Short mmCIF file of C-alpha atoms in Angstrom, two decimals:
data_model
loop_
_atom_site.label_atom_id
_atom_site.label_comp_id
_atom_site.label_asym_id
_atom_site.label_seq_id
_atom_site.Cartn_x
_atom_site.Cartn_y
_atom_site.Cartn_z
CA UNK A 1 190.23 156.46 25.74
CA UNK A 2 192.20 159.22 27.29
CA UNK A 3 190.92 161.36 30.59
CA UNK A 4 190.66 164.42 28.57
CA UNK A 5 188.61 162.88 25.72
CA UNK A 6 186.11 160.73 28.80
CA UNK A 7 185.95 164.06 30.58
CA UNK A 8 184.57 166.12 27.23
CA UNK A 9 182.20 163.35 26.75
CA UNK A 10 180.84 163.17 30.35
CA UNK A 11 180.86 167.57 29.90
CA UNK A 12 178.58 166.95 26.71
CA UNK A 13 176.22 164.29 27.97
CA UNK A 14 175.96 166.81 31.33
CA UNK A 15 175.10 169.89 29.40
CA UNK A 16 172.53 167.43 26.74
CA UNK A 17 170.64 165.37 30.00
CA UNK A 18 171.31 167.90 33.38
CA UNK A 19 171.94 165.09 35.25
CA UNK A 20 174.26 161.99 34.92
CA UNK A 21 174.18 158.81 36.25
CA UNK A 22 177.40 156.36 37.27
CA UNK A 23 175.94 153.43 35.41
CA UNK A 24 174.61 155.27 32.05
CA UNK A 25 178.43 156.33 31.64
CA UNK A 26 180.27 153.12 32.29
CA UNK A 27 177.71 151.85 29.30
CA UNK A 28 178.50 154.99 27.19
CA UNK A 29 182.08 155.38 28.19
CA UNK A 30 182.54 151.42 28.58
CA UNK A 31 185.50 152.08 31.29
CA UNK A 32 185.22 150.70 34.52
CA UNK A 33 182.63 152.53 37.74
CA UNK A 34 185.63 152.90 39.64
CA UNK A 35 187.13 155.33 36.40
CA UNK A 36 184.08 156.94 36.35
CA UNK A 37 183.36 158.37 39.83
CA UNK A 38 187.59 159.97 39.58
CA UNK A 39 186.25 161.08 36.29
CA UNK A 40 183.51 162.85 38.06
CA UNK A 41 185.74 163.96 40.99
CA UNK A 42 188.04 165.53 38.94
CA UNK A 43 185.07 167.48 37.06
CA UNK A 44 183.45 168.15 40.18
CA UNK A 45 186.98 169.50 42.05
CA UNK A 46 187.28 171.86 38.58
CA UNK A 47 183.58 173.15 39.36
CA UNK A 48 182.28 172.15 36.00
CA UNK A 49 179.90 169.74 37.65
CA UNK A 50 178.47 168.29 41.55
CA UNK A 51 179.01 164.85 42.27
CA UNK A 52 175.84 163.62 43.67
CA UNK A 53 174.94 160.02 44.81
CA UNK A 54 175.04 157.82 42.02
CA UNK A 55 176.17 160.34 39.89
CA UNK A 56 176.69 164.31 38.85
CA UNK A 57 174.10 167.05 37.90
CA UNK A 58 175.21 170.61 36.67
CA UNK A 59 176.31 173.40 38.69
CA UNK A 60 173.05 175.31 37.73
CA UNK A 61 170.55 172.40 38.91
CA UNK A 62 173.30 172.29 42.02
CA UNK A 63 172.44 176.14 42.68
CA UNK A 64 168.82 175.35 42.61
CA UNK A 65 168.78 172.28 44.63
CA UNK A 66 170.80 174.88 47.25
CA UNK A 67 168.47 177.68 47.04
CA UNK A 68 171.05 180.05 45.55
CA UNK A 69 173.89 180.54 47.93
CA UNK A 70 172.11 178.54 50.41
CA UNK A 71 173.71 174.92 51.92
CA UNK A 72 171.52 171.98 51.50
CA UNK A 73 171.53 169.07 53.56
CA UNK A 74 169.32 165.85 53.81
CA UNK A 75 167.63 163.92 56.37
CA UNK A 76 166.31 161.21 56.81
CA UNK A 77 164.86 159.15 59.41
CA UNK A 78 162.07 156.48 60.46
CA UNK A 79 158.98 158.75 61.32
CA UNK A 80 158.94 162.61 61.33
CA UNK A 81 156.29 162.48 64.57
CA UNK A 82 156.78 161.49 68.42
CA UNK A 83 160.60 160.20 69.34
CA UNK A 84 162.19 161.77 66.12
CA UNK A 85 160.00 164.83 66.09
CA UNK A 86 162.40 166.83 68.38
CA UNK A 87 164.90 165.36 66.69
CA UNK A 88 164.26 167.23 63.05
CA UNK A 89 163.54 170.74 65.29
CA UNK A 90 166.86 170.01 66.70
CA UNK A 91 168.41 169.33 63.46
CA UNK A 92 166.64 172.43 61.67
CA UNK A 93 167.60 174.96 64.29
CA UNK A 94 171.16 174.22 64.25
CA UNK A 95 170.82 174.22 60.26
CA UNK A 96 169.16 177.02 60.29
CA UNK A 97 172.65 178.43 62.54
CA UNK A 98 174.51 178.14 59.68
CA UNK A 99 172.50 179.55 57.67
CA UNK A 100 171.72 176.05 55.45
CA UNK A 101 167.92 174.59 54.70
CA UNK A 102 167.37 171.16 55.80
CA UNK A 103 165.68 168.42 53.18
CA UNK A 104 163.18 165.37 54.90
CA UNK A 105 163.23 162.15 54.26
CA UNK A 106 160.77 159.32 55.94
CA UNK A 107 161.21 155.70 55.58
CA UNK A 108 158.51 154.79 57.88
CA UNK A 109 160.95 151.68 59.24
CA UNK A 110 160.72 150.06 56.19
CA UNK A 111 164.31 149.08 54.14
CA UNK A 112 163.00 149.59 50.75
CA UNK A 113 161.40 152.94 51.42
CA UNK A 114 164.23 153.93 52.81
CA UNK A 115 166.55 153.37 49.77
CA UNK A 116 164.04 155.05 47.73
CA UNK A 117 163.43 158.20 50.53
CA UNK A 118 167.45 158.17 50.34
CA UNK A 119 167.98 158.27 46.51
CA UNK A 120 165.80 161.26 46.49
CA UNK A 121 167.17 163.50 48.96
CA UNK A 122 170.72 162.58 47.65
CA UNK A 123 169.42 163.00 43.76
CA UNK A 124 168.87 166.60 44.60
CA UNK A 125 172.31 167.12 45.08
CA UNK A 126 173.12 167.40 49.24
CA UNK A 127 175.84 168.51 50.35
CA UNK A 128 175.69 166.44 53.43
CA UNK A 129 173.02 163.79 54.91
CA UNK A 130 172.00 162.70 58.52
CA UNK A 131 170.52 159.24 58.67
CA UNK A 132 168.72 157.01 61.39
CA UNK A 133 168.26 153.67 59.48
CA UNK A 134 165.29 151.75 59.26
CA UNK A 135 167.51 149.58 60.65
CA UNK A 136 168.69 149.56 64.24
CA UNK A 137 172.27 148.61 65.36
CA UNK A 138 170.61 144.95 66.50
CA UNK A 139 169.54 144.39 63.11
CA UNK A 140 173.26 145.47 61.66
CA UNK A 141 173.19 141.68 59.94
CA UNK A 142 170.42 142.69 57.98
CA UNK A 143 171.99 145.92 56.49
CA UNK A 144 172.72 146.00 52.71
CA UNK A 145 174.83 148.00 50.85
CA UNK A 146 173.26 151.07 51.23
CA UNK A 147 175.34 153.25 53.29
CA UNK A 148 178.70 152.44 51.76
CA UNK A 149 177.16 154.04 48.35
CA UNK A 150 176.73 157.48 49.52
CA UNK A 151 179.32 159.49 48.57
CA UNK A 152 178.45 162.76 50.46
CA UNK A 153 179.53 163.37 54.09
CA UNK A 154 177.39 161.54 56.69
CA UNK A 155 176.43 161.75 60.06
CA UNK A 156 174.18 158.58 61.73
CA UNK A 157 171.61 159.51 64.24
CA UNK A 158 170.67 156.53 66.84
CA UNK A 159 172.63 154.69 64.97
CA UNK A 160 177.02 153.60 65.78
CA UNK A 161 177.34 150.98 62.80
CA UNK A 162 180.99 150.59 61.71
CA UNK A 163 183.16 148.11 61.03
CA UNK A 164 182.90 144.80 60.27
CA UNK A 165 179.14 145.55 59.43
CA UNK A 166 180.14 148.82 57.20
CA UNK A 167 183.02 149.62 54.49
CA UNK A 168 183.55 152.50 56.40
CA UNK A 169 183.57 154.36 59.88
CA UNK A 170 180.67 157.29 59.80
CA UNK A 171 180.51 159.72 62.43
CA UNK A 172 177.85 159.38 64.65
CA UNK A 173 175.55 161.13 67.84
CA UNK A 174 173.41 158.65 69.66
CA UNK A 175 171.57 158.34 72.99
CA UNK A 176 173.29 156.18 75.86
CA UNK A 177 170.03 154.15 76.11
CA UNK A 178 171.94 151.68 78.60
CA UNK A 179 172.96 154.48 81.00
CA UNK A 180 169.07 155.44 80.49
CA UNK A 181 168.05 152.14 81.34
CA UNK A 182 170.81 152.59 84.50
CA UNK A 183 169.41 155.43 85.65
CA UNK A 184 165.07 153.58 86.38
CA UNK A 185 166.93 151.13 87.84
CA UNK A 186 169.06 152.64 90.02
CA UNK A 187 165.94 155.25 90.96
CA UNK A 188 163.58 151.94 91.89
CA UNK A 189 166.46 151.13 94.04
CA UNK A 190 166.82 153.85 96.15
CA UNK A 191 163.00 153.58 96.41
CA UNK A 192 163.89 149.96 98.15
CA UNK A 193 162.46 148.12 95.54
CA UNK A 194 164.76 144.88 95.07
CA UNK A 195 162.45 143.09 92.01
CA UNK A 196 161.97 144.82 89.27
CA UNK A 197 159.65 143.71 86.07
CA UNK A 198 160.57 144.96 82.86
CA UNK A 199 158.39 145.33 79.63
CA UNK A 200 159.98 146.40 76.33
CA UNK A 201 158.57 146.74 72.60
CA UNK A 202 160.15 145.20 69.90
CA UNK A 203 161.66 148.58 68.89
CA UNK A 204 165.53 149.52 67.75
CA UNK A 205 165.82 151.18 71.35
CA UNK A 206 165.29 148.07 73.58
CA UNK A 207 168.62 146.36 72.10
CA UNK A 208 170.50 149.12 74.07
CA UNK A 209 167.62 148.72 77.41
CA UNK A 210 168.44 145.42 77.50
CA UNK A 211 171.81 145.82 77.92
CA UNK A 212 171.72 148.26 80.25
CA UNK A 213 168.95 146.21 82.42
CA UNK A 214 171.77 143.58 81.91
CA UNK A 215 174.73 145.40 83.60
CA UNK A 216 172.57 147.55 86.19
CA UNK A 217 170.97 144.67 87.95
CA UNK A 218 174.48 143.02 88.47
CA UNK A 219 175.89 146.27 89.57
CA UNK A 220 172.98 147.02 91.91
CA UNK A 221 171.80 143.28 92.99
CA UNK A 222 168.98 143.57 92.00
CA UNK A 223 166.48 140.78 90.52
CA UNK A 224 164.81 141.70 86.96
CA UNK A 225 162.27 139.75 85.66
CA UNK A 226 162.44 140.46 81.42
CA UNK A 227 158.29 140.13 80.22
CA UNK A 228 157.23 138.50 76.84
CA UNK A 229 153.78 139.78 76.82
CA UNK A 230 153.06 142.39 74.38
CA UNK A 231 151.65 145.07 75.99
CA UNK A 232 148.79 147.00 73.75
CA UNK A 233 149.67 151.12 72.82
CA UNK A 234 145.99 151.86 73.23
CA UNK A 235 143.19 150.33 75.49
CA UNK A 236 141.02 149.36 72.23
CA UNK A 237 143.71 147.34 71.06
CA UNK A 238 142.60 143.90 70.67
CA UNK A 239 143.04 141.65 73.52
CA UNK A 240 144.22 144.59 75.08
CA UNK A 241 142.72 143.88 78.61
CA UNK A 242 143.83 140.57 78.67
CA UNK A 243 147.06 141.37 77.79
CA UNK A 244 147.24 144.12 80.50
CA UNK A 245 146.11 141.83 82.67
CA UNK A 246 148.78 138.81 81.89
CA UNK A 247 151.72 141.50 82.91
CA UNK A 248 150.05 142.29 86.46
CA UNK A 249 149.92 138.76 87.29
CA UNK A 250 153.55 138.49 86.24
CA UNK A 251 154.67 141.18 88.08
CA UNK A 252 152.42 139.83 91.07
CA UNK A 253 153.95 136.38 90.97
CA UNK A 254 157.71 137.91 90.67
CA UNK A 255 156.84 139.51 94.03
CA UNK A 256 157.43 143.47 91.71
CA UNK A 257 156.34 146.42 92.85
CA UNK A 258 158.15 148.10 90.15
CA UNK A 259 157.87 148.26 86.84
CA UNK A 260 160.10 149.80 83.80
CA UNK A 261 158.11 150.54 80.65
CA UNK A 262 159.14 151.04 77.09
CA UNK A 263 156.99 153.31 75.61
CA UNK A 264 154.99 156.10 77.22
CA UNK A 265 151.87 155.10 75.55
CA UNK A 266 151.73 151.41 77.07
CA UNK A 267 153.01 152.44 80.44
CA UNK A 268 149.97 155.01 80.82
CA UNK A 269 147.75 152.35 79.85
CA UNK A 270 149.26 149.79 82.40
CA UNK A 271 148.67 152.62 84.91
CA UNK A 272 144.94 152.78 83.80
CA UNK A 273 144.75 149.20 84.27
CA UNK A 274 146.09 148.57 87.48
CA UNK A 275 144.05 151.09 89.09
CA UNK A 276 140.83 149.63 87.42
CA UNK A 277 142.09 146.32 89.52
CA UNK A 278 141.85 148.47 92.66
CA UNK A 279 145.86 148.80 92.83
CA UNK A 280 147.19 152.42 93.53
CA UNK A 281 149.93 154.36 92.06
CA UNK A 282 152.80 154.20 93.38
CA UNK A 283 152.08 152.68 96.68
CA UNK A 284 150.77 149.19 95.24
CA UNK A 285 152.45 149.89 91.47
CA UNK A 286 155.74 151.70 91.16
CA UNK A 287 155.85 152.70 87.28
CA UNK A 288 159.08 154.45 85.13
CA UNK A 289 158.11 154.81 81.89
CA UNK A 290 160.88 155.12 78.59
CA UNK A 291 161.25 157.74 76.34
CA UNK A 292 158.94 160.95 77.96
CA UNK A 293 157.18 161.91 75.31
CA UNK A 294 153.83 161.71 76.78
CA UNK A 295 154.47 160.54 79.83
CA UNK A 296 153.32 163.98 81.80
CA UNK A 297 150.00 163.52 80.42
CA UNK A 298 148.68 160.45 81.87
CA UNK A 299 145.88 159.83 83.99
CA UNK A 300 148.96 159.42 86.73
CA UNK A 301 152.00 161.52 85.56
CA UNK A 302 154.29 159.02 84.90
CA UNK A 303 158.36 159.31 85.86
CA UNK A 304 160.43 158.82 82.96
CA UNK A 305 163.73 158.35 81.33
CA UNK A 306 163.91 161.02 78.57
CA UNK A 307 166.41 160.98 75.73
CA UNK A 308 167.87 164.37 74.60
CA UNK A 309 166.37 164.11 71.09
CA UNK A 310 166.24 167.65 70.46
CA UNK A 311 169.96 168.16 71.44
CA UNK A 312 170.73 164.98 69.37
CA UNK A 313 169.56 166.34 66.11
CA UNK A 314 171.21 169.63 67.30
CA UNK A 315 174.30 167.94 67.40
CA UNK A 316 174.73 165.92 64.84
CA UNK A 317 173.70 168.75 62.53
CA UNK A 318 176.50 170.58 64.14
CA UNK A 319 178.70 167.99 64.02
CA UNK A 320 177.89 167.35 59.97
CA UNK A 321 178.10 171.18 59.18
CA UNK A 322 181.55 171.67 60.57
CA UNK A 323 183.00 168.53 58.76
CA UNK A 324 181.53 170.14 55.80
CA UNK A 325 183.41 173.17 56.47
CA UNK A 326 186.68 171.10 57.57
CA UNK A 327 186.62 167.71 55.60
CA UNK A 328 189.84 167.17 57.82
CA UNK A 329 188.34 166.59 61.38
CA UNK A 330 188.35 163.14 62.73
CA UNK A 331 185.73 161.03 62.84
CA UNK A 332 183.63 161.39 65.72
CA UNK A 333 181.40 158.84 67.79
CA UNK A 334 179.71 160.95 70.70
CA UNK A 335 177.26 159.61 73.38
CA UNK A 336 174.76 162.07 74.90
CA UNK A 337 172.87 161.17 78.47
CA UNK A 338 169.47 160.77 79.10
CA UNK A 339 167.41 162.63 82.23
CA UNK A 340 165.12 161.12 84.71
CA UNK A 341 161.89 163.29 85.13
CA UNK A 342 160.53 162.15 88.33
CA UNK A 343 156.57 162.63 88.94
CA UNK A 344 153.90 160.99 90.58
CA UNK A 345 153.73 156.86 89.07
CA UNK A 346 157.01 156.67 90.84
CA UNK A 347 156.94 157.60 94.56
CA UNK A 348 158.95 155.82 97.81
CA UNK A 349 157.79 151.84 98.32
CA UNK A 350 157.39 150.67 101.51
CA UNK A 351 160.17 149.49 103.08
#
């Protein structure tokens, strides 16, 4: 079958169904998925359809999915509250910039909602999508397919997958979570604390933490002393006390004063803790907490290392809306530093 005869067929089936998918026309057309999509990018380049993921929809669904003249882009990320909360204003005022509407997406860190969350934001015809994985970079061995099937320009959020692990190199804006880590340790130190206990949840940030915990205690000689115990988010979790109660005896056997805490949430409630064992804070207890989300509102104000999640989502919308604009600018991988709010759970040890 000749190009011109596939591309009236595909222009037929478009105008009968208003929306096309890759696999329904390698059945009808019975050419390959690789003739397809040129099919469709020729059609699309010609302005008689939009390519879409997985397929093409109409330029008059294309105008609606845009709002008129209006840019639409997608994202989608692992929660829309706390951490990633900032991260969507971020994204929305820079969108917002450039005039274009922003579409959400949640996967709630789960793979499979994710694909689903994904296929609809990309179904409605995006011109452009920025994506924080269920998935975090020390999980990259568990990624699928996924991101090598979307066909619209991409920007990853928290996330710097590439090559082996992807088809492709995406652009990408994430926190410096080892420089973060850098700076609480480096802070403790100029407090004169020499032992330092470290508690981290099993979340995508502490594969960066650890490395930086890694490479600041060698740089500043410094002993760190890496906790397994679980550490409960609220004090009615169960076992909560106990567990509490397991990390204070660690940190009391280590010989720490000083302890860096990944998230807010448990390092408020280790605060609450240790001063319900008589221990003050910071003159018995030196505590950093990770992230500074709510870390000004606990019973002790807690110092913290606090990621620039609004300017990351302000960012990497920029970044996605001028390669939109110029398909032609290079790839990008950008880094952006993290603050240290000091208050009061952190104040000078005794020397």
């Amino acid at each position: 079958m000749l190009a011109q005869e596939r591309h009236e067929l595909i222009l037929r089936s478009l105008r009968r169904h208003g929306r096309l998918r890759v696999a329904d026309l390698v059945a009808e057309l019975g050419v390959s998925a690789i003739t397809v999509r040129r099919d469709l990018a020729e059609l699309d380049s010609l302005g008689l359809l939009r390519r879409v993921h997985g397929g093409a929809i109409g330029t008059a669904t294309a105008d609606q999915g845009t709002h008129g003249s209006r840019l639409t882009i997608g994202i989608v990320v692992p929660s829309a509250t706390a951490y990633y909360s900032d991260v969507i204003r971020g994204a929305e005022a820079m969108a917002d910039k450039y005039g274009a509407r922003l579409v959400l997406g949640v996967s709630g860190y789960d793979a499979t909602t994710e694909r689903e969350r994904l296929d609809k934001v990309l179904g409605i015809g995006v011109a452009g999508l920025l994506l924080s994985t269920a998935l975090g970079d020390g999980d990259v061995d568990r990624l699928d397919r996924r991101l090598d099937d979307i066909d619209v320009p991409t920007v990853l959020l928290e996330r710097s997958f590439g090559f082996p692990d992807v088809a492709r190199e995406f652009d990408h804006v994430r926190t410096d979570h080892a420089y973060g880590a850098m700076l609480a340790l480096r802070h403790f130190v100029a407090l004169g604390h020499r032992r330092i206990a470290i508690n981290l949840q099993a979340t995508v940030t502490a594969y960066w933490l650890r490395r930086g915990i890694e490479s600041a205690a060698k740089a500043l000689g410094v002993e760190v002393f890496l906790s397994p115990v679980d550490l409960p988010m609220r004090g009615d979790d169960p076992g909560a006390v106990t567990q509490l109660d397991a990390f204070l005896a660690e940190c009391e056997s280590f010989g720490s004063r000083a302890v860096l805490v990944h998230s807010d949430e448990h390092g408020a409630r280790l605060v609450e803790r240790a001063m319900e064992l008589g221990l003050r804070v910071p003159e018995d207890l030196a505590v950093i907490a990770y992230n500074d989300v709510t870390a000004a509102l606990a019973v002790v104000p807690l110092t913290a290392v606090c990621p620039p999640r609004r300017a990351l989502g302000e960012t990497a919308c920029d970044l996605l809306l001028r390669k939109l604009q110029t398909p032609s600018l290079p790839t990008q991988h950008l880094s952006l530093l993290p603050t240290l709010n000091i208050r009061t759970s952190c104040g000078a040890a005794d020397r």
